[in-house]
């Protein structure tokens, strides 16, 4: 079993910054990729940023230049540094990891419980 625990959400003024963290724990053999999704009220969940085990990154166009994803493989942790936040960034942010567990031949998606980010204008 794999668990993802997020932290770092909260209320911030427009133009401000927040840093999200997500730590994976459990019977982990290998984390192939980790990233962040978000879901705003009335909208579908969307990919925000993703980082592979090799460090390659991918960002949604709406956050390029403002958000930075990073990963500490030794700690099984992924971070999302969010700068220049705007009201459009208000959402629940979910951590996602594609994990191969010990004893498994396959990798599966795991999700965190979500952390609220609210940007006030």
Short mmCIF file of C-alpha atoms in Angstrom, two decimals:
data_model
loop_
_atom_site.label_atom_id
_atom_site.label_comp_id
_atom_site.label_asym_id
_atom_site.label_seq_id
_atom_site.Cartn_x
_atom_site.Cartn_y
_atom_site.Cartn_z
CA UNK A 1 0.00 0.00 0.00
CA UNK A 2 1.15 3.49 -0.86
CA UNK A 3 0.09 6.71 0.82
CA UNK A 4 0.54 10.28 -0.35
CA UNK A 5 0.36 13.10 2.19
CA UNK A 6 0.17 16.68 0.99
CA UNK A 7 0.91 19.85 2.92
CA UNK A 8 1.42 23.53 2.30
CA UNK A 9 -1.93 24.74 1.05
CA UNK A 10 -3.70 27.75 2.46
CA UNK A 11 -4.91 31.28 1.85
CA UNK A 12 -2.67 33.76 0.09
CA UNK A 13 -3.13 37.16 -1.49
CA UNK A 14 -2.88 37.62 -5.22
CA UNK A 15 0.73 37.93 -6.27
CA UNK A 16 1.91 35.84 -3.36
CA UNK A 17 3.58 32.45 -3.18
CA UNK A 18 2.97 29.04 -1.69
CA UNK A 19 4.93 25.83 -1.64
CA UNK A 20 3.18 22.49 -1.67
CA UNK A 21 4.79 19.26 -0.55
CA UNK A 22 3.76 15.67 -1.06
CA UNK A 23 5.47 12.75 0.63
CA UNK A 24 4.93 9.18 -0.49
CA UNK A 25 5.24 6.30 1.92
CA UNK A 26 4.54 2.58 2.02
CA UNK A 27 5.77 -0.46 0.17
CA UNK A 28 7.44 1.52 -2.60
CA UNK A 29 9.83 -0.13 -5.00
CA UNK A 30 9.99 2.68 -7.51
CA UNK A 31 8.20 5.96 -8.16
CA UNK A 32 8.12 6.46 -11.90
CA UNK A 33 6.57 9.91 -11.90
CA UNK A 34 5.04 12.39 -9.50
CA UNK A 35 3.01 15.47 -10.04
CA UNK A 36 0.22 17.81 -9.16
CA UNK A 37 -3.30 18.17 -10.43
CA UNK A 38 -5.90 20.71 -9.41
CA UNK A 39 -9.64 20.98 -9.46
CA UNK A 40 -11.52 24.24 -9.20
CA UNK A 41 -15.23 24.35 -8.32
CA UNK A 42 -17.34 23.33 -11.29
CA UNK A 43 -14.32 22.35 -13.37
CA UNK A 44 -12.60 19.12 -14.28
CA UNK A 45 -9.38 18.07 -12.63
CA UNK A 46 -6.40 19.22 -14.67
CA UNK A 47 -2.70 18.50 -14.74
CA UNK A 48 -0.61 21.30 -13.28
CA UNK A 49 2.91 19.90 -13.36
CA UNK A 50 4.68 16.55 -13.61
CA UNK A 51 8.20 15.32 -13.02
CA UNK A 52 9.61 11.97 -14.10
CA UNK A 53 12.05 9.84 -12.16
CA UNK A 54 14.77 11.22 -14.39
CA UNK A 55 13.85 14.80 -13.63
CA UNK A 56 12.05 15.74 -16.82
CA UNK A 57 9.22 18.18 -16.19
CA UNK A 58 5.98 19.13 -17.86
CA UNK A 59 3.72 22.10 -17.04
CA UNK A 60 0.29 23.30 -17.93
CA UNK A 61 0.52 26.37 -20.13
CA UNK A 62 -1.36 28.41 -17.52
CA UNK A 63 1.39 27.94 -14.91
CA UNK A 64 4.55 28.01 -17.02
CA UNK A 65 6.99 30.57 -15.71
CA UNK A 66 5.18 30.84 -12.38
CA UNK A 67 5.22 27.32 -10.92
CA UNK A 68 8.20 25.05 -10.43
CA UNK A 69 8.00 21.35 -9.67
CA UNK A 70 10.88 19.54 -8.03
CA UNK A 71 11.48 16.14 -6.55
CA UNK A 72 13.62 14.61 -3.84
CA UNK A 73 13.96 10.96 -4.76
CA UNK A 74 15.67 10.07 -1.51
CA UNK A 75 12.65 11.33 0.43
CA UNK A 76 10.01 10.19 -2.07
CA UNK A 77 8.76 13.75 -2.00
CA UNK A 78 7.59 16.16 -4.67
CA UNK A 79 7.27 19.91 -4.27
CA UNK A 80 5.38 22.60 -6.13
CA UNK A 81 6.63 26.15 -5.74
CA UNK A 82 3.87 28.50 -6.82
CA UNK A 83 4.68 32.15 -7.43
CA UNK A 84 2.67 35.09 -8.75
CA UNK A 85 -0.54 33.41 -7.69
CA UNK A 86 -3.81 34.69 -9.05
CA UNK A 87 -7.46 34.04 -8.35
CA UNK A 88 -7.50 31.57 -11.24
CA UNK A 89 -5.15 29.33 -9.27
CA UNK A 90 -7.72 28.79 -6.53
CA UNK A 91 -8.45 25.07 -6.41
CA UNK A 92 -7.93 21.87 -4.51
CA UNK A 93 -4.48 20.59 -5.41
CA UNK A 94 -3.94 16.84 -5.55
CA UNK A 95 -0.67 14.99 -5.51
CA UNK A 96 -0.37 12.04 -7.88
CA UNK A 97 2.29 9.38 -8.14
CA UNK A 98 2.79 6.45 -10.51
CA UNK A 99 4.28 3.81 -8.27
CA UNK A 100 5.54 0.29 -8.51
CA UNK A 101 5.12 -1.40 -5.16
CA UNK A 102 7.34 -4.07 -3.69
CA UNK A 103 6.20 -7.45 -4.95
CA UNK A 104 4.26 -6.01 -7.89
CA UNK A 105 5.11 -6.30 -11.56
CA UNK A 106 2.93 -3.33 -12.42
CA UNK A 107 2.78 0.36 -11.53
CA UNK A 108 -0.38 2.11 -10.38
CA UNK A 109 -1.66 5.63 -9.84
CA UNK A 110 -2.01 6.87 -6.28
CA UNK A 111 -3.62 10.10 -5.12
CA UNK A 112 -3.32 12.30 -2.10
CA UNK A 113 -6.31 13.64 -0.21
CA UNK A 114 -5.97 17.12 -1.67
CA UNK A 115 -5.01 20.47 -0.20
CA UNK A 116 -6.94 23.69 -0.68
CA UNK A 117 -5.24 26.69 -2.21
CA UNK A 118 -7.23 29.91 -2.09
CA UNK A 119 -5.97 33.11 -3.65
CA UNK A 120 -7.71 36.29 -2.60
CA UNK A 121 -7.80 39.26 -4.93
#
